[in-house]
Short mmCIF file of C-alpha atoms in Angstrom, two decimals:
data_model
loop_
_atom_site.label_atom_id
_atom_site.label_comp_id
_atom_site.label_asym_id
_atom_site.label_seq_id
_atom_site.Cartn_x
_atom_site.Cartn_y
_atom_site.Cartn_z
CA MET R 1 166.51 138.06 101.79
CA LEU R 2 163.05 139.16 100.61
CA PRO R 3 163.29 137.59 97.05
CA SER R 4 164.46 134.33 98.80
CA LEU R 5 161.48 134.32 100.99
CA PHE R 6 159.17 135.02 97.79
CA GLN R 7 160.78 132.08 96.08
CA ARG R 8 160.16 129.73 99.01
CA THR R 9 156.59 130.87 99.28
CA ALA R 10 156.02 130.44 95.59
CA SER R 11 157.46 127.03 95.73
CA ALA R 12 155.32 125.97 98.72
CA LEU R 13 152.22 127.34 96.88
CA ARG R 14 153.19 125.21 93.77
CA TRP R 15 153.40 122.05 95.98
CA LEU R 16 150.13 122.81 97.64
CA ALA R 17 148.43 123.50 94.25
CA MET R 18 149.82 120.24 92.89
CA ALA R 19 148.61 118.27 95.99
CA GLY R 20 145.17 119.96 95.82
CA THR R 21 144.77 119.17 92.17
CA LEU R 22 145.76 115.43 92.71
CA ALA R 23 143.36 115.25 95.66
CA ALA R 24 140.49 116.43 93.47
CA ALA R 25 141.46 114.02 90.75
CA CYS R 26 141.61 111.26 93.27
CA ALA R 27 138.07 112.25 94.66
CA ALA R 28 136.60 112.09 91.13
CA ALA R 29 138.44 108.82 90.11
CA PRO R 30 136.12 106.07 88.99
CA SER R 31 135.68 102.84 90.93
CA ALA R 32 138.19 101.16 88.68
CA TRP R 33 140.90 102.77 90.66
CA ALA R 34 140.02 100.31 93.37
CA HIS R 35 142.60 97.46 93.79
CA LYS R 36 140.52 94.58 92.59
CA ALA R 37 139.39 94.24 89.09
CA SER R 38 135.81 93.08 88.06
CA ASP R 39 135.44 89.37 88.78
CA ALA R 40 132.68 86.99 88.94
CA TYR R 41 132.71 83.46 90.28
CA LEU R 42 131.06 80.31 89.05
CA ARG R 43 131.04 77.16 91.11
CA VAL R 44 130.16 73.95 89.35
CA ALA R 45 129.12 70.53 90.92
CA GLY R 46 127.63 67.82 88.80
CA ALA R 47 126.98 64.10 88.18
CA GLY R 48 125.62 63.41 91.60
CA GLU R 49 128.26 65.45 93.54
CA ALA R 50 125.84 68.16 94.35
CA ASP R 51 122.84 65.80 94.99
CA PRO R 52 123.36 61.98 94.86
CA ALA R 53 119.55 61.50 94.20
CA ARG R 54 119.85 63.37 90.91
CA ALA R 55 122.78 61.84 89.02
CA ASP R 56 122.27 64.09 85.88
CA ALA R 57 122.05 67.39 87.79
CA VAL R 58 124.72 69.95 87.52
CA ALA R 59 124.32 72.49 90.24
CA LEU R 60 125.54 76.01 89.55
CA GLN R 61 126.39 78.86 91.97
CA LEU R 62 127.16 82.26 90.32
CA SER R 63 128.45 85.22 92.39
CA LEU R 64 128.28 88.67 90.82
CA ALA R 65 129.45 92.05 92.37
CA LEU R 66 126.47 94.20 93.11
CA LYS R 67 128.48 97.07 91.56
CA ASP R 68 128.77 95.19 88.33
CA VAL R 69 125.10 94.39 88.36
CA ASP R 70 124.17 97.96 88.93
CA ALA R 71 126.49 99.09 86.13
CA ALA R 72 124.81 96.65 83.65
CA LEU R 73 121.08 97.17 84.82
CA ASP R 74 121.05 100.56 86.58
CA LEU R 75 118.09 99.45 88.71
CA LEU R 76 119.45 98.30 92.01
CA ASP R 77 119.49 101.72 93.71
CA ALA R 78 115.84 102.49 92.94
CA ASP R 79 115.56 105.66 94.91
CA GLY R 80 118.92 107.03 93.83
CA ASP R 81 120.31 107.55 97.45
CA ARG R 82 123.49 105.53 96.71
CA GLN R 83 122.60 103.13 99.48
CA LEU R 84 121.41 99.62 98.47
CA THR R 85 118.66 98.25 100.74
CA TRP R 86 117.52 94.72 101.10
CA GLY R 87 114.16 95.69 99.70
CA GLU R 88 115.76 97.19 96.58
CA ILE R 89 117.87 93.97 96.00
CA GLN R 90 114.71 91.76 96.38
CA GLN R 91 112.79 93.93 93.92
CA ALA R 92 115.59 93.78 91.30
CA THR R 93 116.09 90.03 91.61
CA PRO R 94 113.74 88.92 88.70
CA ALA R 95 115.59 91.35 86.41
CA VAL R 96 119.09 90.09 87.59
CA ALA R 97 117.89 86.50 86.95
CA ALA R 98 116.70 87.33 83.40
CA TRP R 99 119.87 89.16 82.64
CA VAL R 100 122.05 86.24 83.84
CA GLY R 101 119.83 83.83 81.77
CA GLN R 102 120.47 85.95 78.55
CA GLY R 103 124.23 86.47 79.24
CA ILE R 104 125.18 82.95 79.90
CA ARG R 105 124.42 80.24 77.38
CA TRP R 106 124.58 76.49 78.08
CA GLN R 107 124.84 73.60 75.54
CA CYS R 108 124.33 70.05 76.54
CA GLY R 109 125.11 67.78 73.59
CA ASN R 110 123.16 69.41 70.76
CA ALA R 111 120.56 70.93 72.97
CA VAL R 112 120.58 74.56 74.22
CA LEU R 113 119.52 74.90 77.91
CA ALA R 114 118.07 77.69 79.74
CA PRO R 115 118.14 77.13 83.48
CA ALA R 116 116.00 79.20 85.90
CA TRP R 117 118.18 81.25 87.99
CA ARG R 118 117.09 82.11 91.57
CA PHE R 119 118.50 84.31 94.24
CA GLU R 120 120.31 82.43 96.93
CA ALA R 121 122.29 84.85 99.27
CA LEU R 122 124.43 87.97 99.49
CA GLU R 123 128.08 87.55 100.10
CA GLN R 124 130.83 89.91 101.40
CA ARG R 125 134.02 89.62 99.58
CA THR R 126 137.36 91.66 99.60
CA ASP R 127 135.92 94.25 97.05
CA GLY R 128 132.48 94.55 98.21
CA ARG R 129 129.04 92.79 98.30
CA TYR R 130 128.08 90.12 95.94
CA ILE R 131 124.69 88.58 94.86
CA ARG R 132 124.71 84.82 94.67
CA MET R 133 122.41 83.16 92.15
CA ALA R 134 121.86 79.43 91.91
CA ALA R 135 120.55 77.16 89.10
CA ALA R 136 120.49 73.47 88.11
CA LEU R 137 121.13 71.87 84.74
CA ASP R 138 119.79 68.43 83.65
CA CYS R 139 122.75 67.27 81.55
CA ALA R 140 123.60 63.60 81.56
CA ALA R 141 127.19 62.58 82.22
CA THR R 142 127.37 60.99 78.86
CA GLN R 143 126.83 64.46 77.11
CA ALA R 144 129.21 67.21 76.50
CA LEU R 145 128.52 70.34 78.43
CA ALA R 146 129.67 73.87 77.08
CA LEU R 147 129.49 77.38 78.49
CA ASP R 148 129.46 80.67 76.62
CA TYR R 149 129.87 83.59 79.07
CA ARG R 150 128.79 87.09 77.80
CA LEU R 151 127.81 88.94 81.07
CA MET R 152 129.36 92.50 81.18
CA GLN R 153 130.35 92.40 77.52
CA GLY R 154 130.96 95.85 76.20
CA ILE R 155 130.42 97.33 79.66
CA ASP R 156 133.66 96.39 81.55
CA PRO R 157 136.71 95.15 79.44
CA THR R 158 138.41 94.06 82.73
CA HIS R 159 135.58 91.70 83.70
CA ARG R 160 136.41 87.92 84.18
CA LEU R 161 134.58 84.86 85.22
CA LEU R 162 136.55 82.44 87.34
CA VAL R 163 135.16 78.89 87.12
CA SER R 164 135.86 76.24 89.81
CA GLY R 165 134.34 73.05 91.11
CA GLN R 166 134.14 69.49 90.00
CA LEU R 167 132.35 67.70 87.20
CA GLY R 168 132.33 63.99 86.80
CA GLY R 169 135.07 63.74 89.53
CA GLN R 170 137.28 66.01 87.47
CA PRO R 171 138.36 69.38 89.14
CA LEU R 172 137.60 72.46 87.05
CA ALA R 173 139.72 75.73 86.85
CA ALA R 174 139.28 78.22 84.06
CA VAL R 175 139.16 81.93 83.50
CA LEU R 176 136.77 83.41 80.88
CA ALA R 177 136.47 87.04 79.52
CA PRO R 178 133.20 88.20 77.85
CA ASP R 179 135.20 90.50 75.50
CA GLY R 180 137.77 87.77 74.76
CA ARG R 181 137.83 84.00 75.21
CA SER R 182 134.21 83.53 76.37
CA ARG R 183 133.54 79.92 75.56
CA THR R 184 134.72 76.73 77.35
CA ASP R 185 133.85 73.03 77.20
CA LEU R 186 133.28 72.00 80.78
CA ARG R 187 132.83 68.41 79.80
CA ALA R 188 133.96 66.95 76.48
CA VAL R 189 132.92 63.35 75.76
CA GLY R 190 133.41 60.85 72.93
CA GLY R 191 134.67 62.56 69.75
CA SER R 192 134.30 66.07 70.68
CA THR R 193 135.93 68.57 68.27
CA ALA R 194 136.40 71.33 70.67
CA ALA R 195 139.59 73.29 70.15
CA PRO R 196 142.24 72.54 72.86
CA GLU R 197 142.25 76.13 74.00
CA ALA R 198 138.53 76.07 74.65
CA ALA R 199 138.55 73.17 77.10
CA THR R 200 138.25 73.93 80.76
CA ALA R 201 141.61 73.19 82.46
CA ARG R 202 141.71 69.80 84.07
CA SER R 203 145.49 69.05 83.63
CA GLY R 204 148.19 70.75 85.56
CA PRO R 205 149.95 72.42 82.51
CA ALA R 206 146.54 73.63 81.23
CA THR R 207 145.66 75.18 84.54
CA LEU R 208 149.20 76.86 84.66
CA ALA R 209 148.48 78.44 81.23
CA HIS R 210 145.05 79.60 82.27
CA PHE R 211 146.35 81.27 85.38
CA VAL R 212 149.47 82.90 83.80
CA SER R 213 147.20 85.11 81.82
CA GLU R 214 145.14 85.94 84.93
CA GLY R 215 148.29 86.90 86.88
CA VAL R 216 149.25 89.29 84.13
CA HIS R 217 145.66 90.81 84.00
CA HIS R 218 145.70 91.11 87.82
CA ILE R 219 148.94 93.09 88.21
CA LEU R 220 148.26 95.25 85.28
CA GLU R 221 144.84 96.15 86.77
CA GLY R 222 146.30 96.31 90.29
CA TYR R 223 147.02 100.10 90.31
CA ASP R 224 147.88 100.08 94.01
CA HIS R 225 150.61 97.43 93.46
CA LEU R 226 152.06 99.45 90.52
CA ALA R 227 151.96 102.69 92.53
CA PHE R 228 154.00 100.93 95.22
CA LEU R 229 156.39 99.59 92.78
CA LEU R 230 156.80 103.16 91.26
CA ALA R 231 157.36 104.64 94.73
CA LEU R 232 160.31 102.26 95.23
CA LEU R 233 161.72 102.83 91.70
CA LEU R 234 161.45 106.67 91.44
CA PRO R 235 164.66 107.55 93.35
CA ILE R 236 166.73 104.95 91.59
CA THR R 237 168.93 106.66 88.93
CA LEU R 238 169.93 104.27 86.12
CA LEU R 239 172.46 106.87 84.70
CA ARG R 240 175.19 108.39 86.76
CA ARG R 241 174.60 112.00 87.23
CA GLN R 242 176.72 114.48 89.27
CA GLY R 243 175.12 114.99 92.61
CA ALA R 244 172.27 112.56 91.93
CA ALA R 245 171.38 110.40 95.02
CA GLN R 246 171.13 106.65 94.80
CA ALA R 247 168.53 104.58 96.52
CA LEU R 248 171.28 102.04 97.53
CA PRO R 249 174.97 102.53 97.76
CA ALA R 250 176.26 102.40 94.16
CA ALA R 251 179.64 101.43 92.94
CA GLY R 252 180.68 102.37 89.54
CA PRO R 253 178.32 103.02 86.50
CA TRP R 254 176.12 99.99 87.15
CA GLY R 255 175.18 101.07 90.68
CA GLY R 256 171.52 102.03 89.58
CA VAL R 257 171.10 98.78 87.78
CA LYS R 258 172.12 96.80 90.91
CA ALA R 259 169.75 98.95 93.03
CA LEU R 260 167.00 98.33 90.53
CA LEU R 261 167.61 94.44 90.49
CA LEU R 262 167.81 94.33 94.30
CA THR R 263 164.56 96.33 94.86
CA VAL R 264 162.48 94.39 92.25
CA THR R 265 163.87 91.10 93.42
CA SER R 266 163.15 91.78 97.04
CA PHE R 267 159.59 92.85 96.29
CA THR R 268 159.17 89.66 94.10
CA VAL R 269 160.49 87.36 96.97
CA GLY R 270 158.20 89.14 99.53
CA HIS R 271 154.96 88.87 97.70
CA SER R 272 155.68 85.42 96.27
CA VAL R 273 156.13 84.12 99.85
CA THR R 274 152.85 85.34 101.21
CA LEU R 275 150.95 84.55 98.01
CA VAL R 276 151.92 80.92 98.24
CA LEU R 277 151.23 80.74 101.97
CA ALA R 278 147.80 82.26 101.55
CA GLY R 279 146.91 80.36 98.38
CA LEU R 280 147.63 77.13 100.07
CA GLY R 281 145.50 78.11 102.97
CA TRP R 282 148.37 78.08 105.42
CA VAL R 283 147.76 81.72 106.32
CA THR R 284 144.40 83.32 106.49
CA VAL R 285 144.07 87.22 106.74
CA SER R 286 141.25 89.65 106.38
CA GLY R 287 141.08 92.12 103.55
CA ASN R 288 139.74 94.64 106.04
CA TRP R 289 143.36 95.42 107.17
CA VAL R 290 145.32 94.06 104.09
CA GLU R 291 143.91 96.52 101.71
CA PRO R 292 144.50 99.68 103.82
CA ALA R 293 147.92 98.37 104.69
CA ILE R 294 148.78 98.16 101.01
CA ALA R 295 147.60 101.79 100.45
CA ILE R 296 149.56 102.84 103.48
CA SER R 297 152.75 101.22 102.20
CA ILE R 298 152.57 103.45 99.09
CA GLY R 299 152.59 106.49 101.24
CA ILE R 300 155.30 105.41 103.45
CA SER R 301 157.60 104.51 100.59
CA ALA R 302 156.95 107.79 98.77
CA LEU R 303 157.45 109.85 101.97
CA LEU R 304 160.88 108.23 102.37
CA ASN R 305 161.76 109.57 98.90
CA LEU R 306 161.12 113.03 100.16
CA PHE R 307 162.72 112.49 103.65
CA PRO R 308 165.21 109.60 103.42
CA VAL R 309 166.10 107.77 106.63
CA LYS R 310 169.78 107.02 106.81
CA GLY R 311 170.72 103.33 106.78
CA LEU R 312 167.22 102.31 105.49
CA ARG R 313 167.55 100.35 102.38
CA SER R 314 165.02 100.23 99.79
CA ASP R 315 165.44 96.55 99.09
CA LEU R 316 164.62 95.71 102.56
CA LEU R 317 161.64 97.95 102.49
CA ALA R 318 160.52 96.24 99.31
CA LEU R 319 160.91 92.80 101.01
CA CYS R 320 158.86 93.68 104.02
CA PHE R 321 156.04 95.49 102.24
CA GLY R 322 156.11 92.83 99.56
CA LEU R 323 154.91 90.36 102.21
CA VAL R 324 151.73 92.52 102.68
CA HIS R 325 151.19 92.96 98.82
CA GLY R 326 151.42 89.20 98.51
CA LEU R 327 148.35 88.73 100.73
CA GLY R 328 146.59 91.27 98.48
CA PHE R 329 147.42 89.18 95.44
CA SER R 330 146.29 86.07 96.96
CA GLY R 331 142.63 87.47 97.37
CA ALA R 332 141.75 86.96 93.86
CA LEU R 333 143.24 83.33 93.72
CA VAL R 334 141.67 82.24 97.05
CA GLU R 335 138.25 83.67 95.93
CA ALA R 336 138.60 81.81 92.74
CA GLY R 337 137.98 78.51 94.70
CA VAL R 338 140.57 76.46 92.96
CA SER R 339 141.27 73.30 95.06
CA GLY R 340 142.82 69.81 94.96
CA GLY R 341 145.70 69.01 92.75
CA LEU R 342 145.04 71.99 90.42
CA LEU R 343 145.71 74.44 93.29
CA VAL R 344 149.63 74.15 93.07
CA TRP R 345 149.52 74.70 89.14
CA ALA R 346 147.17 77.71 89.63
CA LEU R 347 149.45 79.24 92.19
CA ALA R 348 152.52 78.66 89.95
CA GLY R 349 150.79 80.15 86.91
CA PHE R 350 149.23 83.11 88.83
CA ASN R 351 152.71 83.93 90.29
CA LEU R 352 154.51 83.72 86.92
CA GLY R 353 151.85 85.86 85.36
CA VAL R 354 152.21 88.49 88.12
CA GLU R 355 156.10 88.45 87.68
CA ALA R 356 155.69 88.82 83.88
CA GLY R 357 153.36 91.72 84.31
CA GLN R 358 155.72 93.30 86.78
CA LEU R 359 158.73 92.92 84.48
CA MET R 360 156.72 94.64 81.69
CA VAL R 361 156.01 97.62 84.00
CA VAL R 362 159.61 97.86 85.16
CA ALA R 363 160.86 97.73 81.55
CA VAL R 364 158.57 100.72 80.58
CA TRP R 365 159.78 102.58 83.72
CA CYS R 366 163.42 102.00 82.72
CA ALA R 367 162.85 103.28 79.25
CA VAL R 368 161.16 106.54 80.55
CA SER R 369 163.61 107.00 83.26
CA LEU R 370 166.60 106.77 80.74
CA LEU R 371 164.98 109.34 78.58
CA LEU R 372 164.32 111.83 81.56
CA ALA R 373 167.33 111.07 83.67
CA ARG R 374 169.58 113.84 82.15
CA TRP R 375 166.89 116.46 82.45
CA ALA R 376 167.77 119.15 85.01
CA GLY R 377 164.24 119.00 86.55
CA TYR R 378 164.21 115.11 86.89
CA ARG R 379 164.57 115.00 90.69
CA THR R 380 162.32 117.89 91.37
CA VAL R 381 159.53 117.16 89.04
CA VAL R 382 159.74 113.36 88.50
CA VAL R 383 161.13 112.11 91.90
CA LYS R 384 159.67 114.66 94.29
CA GLY R 385 156.53 115.62 92.31
CA GLY R 386 155.87 111.96 91.72
CA SER R 387 156.35 111.17 95.33
CA VAL R 388 153.92 113.88 96.37
CA ALA R 389 151.36 112.50 93.81
CA LEU R 390 151.72 109.02 95.42
CA ILE R 391 151.29 110.31 98.91
CA VAL R 392 148.10 111.95 97.90
CA LEU R 393 146.88 108.88 96.18
CA SER R 394 147.87 106.74 99.27
CA LEU R 395 145.83 108.95 101.52
CA TYR R 396 142.83 108.72 99.38
CA TRP R 397 143.02 104.95 99.04
CA THR R 398 143.63 104.47 102.71
CA VAL R 399 140.55 106.59 103.79
CA GLN R 400 138.43 104.83 101.15
CA ARG R 401 139.44 101.40 102.29
CA VAL R 402 139.13 102.04 106.06
CA ALA R 403 135.72 103.48 105.37
CA PHE R 404 134.75 100.35 103.32
CA SER R 405 136.18 97.99 106.04
CA GLY R 406 134.14 99.62 108.75
#
């Protein structure tokens, strides 16, 4: 009796120690653990679309996350109190304008342009506050216009610039990365020799290709979506083991594979539906409740791994919570500002990219699961330990996001 009591106490202390360690790790986690990766947004309007009185003017609006500006310049929080004030932002505006001018290069025909950037407004987006800068280019509609984007280069490899708007009546949609494909031709005229991959997407297929890569990037940087998917997959055993529980009723040696396919497919259907609805503007939701709801979905799914509810199928759980995660996916696409005929192509490409990234993650998990499935401690360490870790992470994200939304 006494040894059994000691064993139970020791086991409880191990679980508490694990939870405490994970909580401390979460508290020290960098901002990159937040759901949304580092994005900037450039809105272009030109050839009289911004101001009919100035036919050659190209109007620019650039939105940059304050957290990215602070990471690059380290001067926004002048007094170091971790609170940004209006006075601090105003004081830093000249330095921000100079930094933007150095990091974004414009070429009109054979001439290099250096527009004067000015502060326009502060914006609230799903991942925090942004500073919006504005500028104007004088570039005739008969001249080619190219953009080379280098902001955040060497600072944040996840950073992307999402370009949208219209130029010469043509819709624009492109994604640039300062540490990757940083240059694009916004307007190619005459015998331009620009490489096809450098041209800003104007056709449907080109837009599709642009946003496939953005979808892959988004899911691989969306740690909360991956955590939820892991919570669903943890209890699914691909190899038949004596006494091993299945997440779904399994018949024969392929039961685990069927459970895997049903769960992943249900999650895909769920988030695809709401991604399309929100992307087309048919559903409008606030990130103030979507982001905490995504974090809570991770904790609920992980908790059900520890305390299963009879009759509750993981594929139905994946479908229901997938609807919420789709609203989270849509945030990046909606804020990109893609519109008109290119929107459907962008939606299709983004969704295909998300699915491709998701399949990559599932394939990695399957390989790891097959290697560990015969281990005697698999269910205790991997399934139960992993679920506890996900619950702690869910609580951390939930508190963080509820505090932010307030």
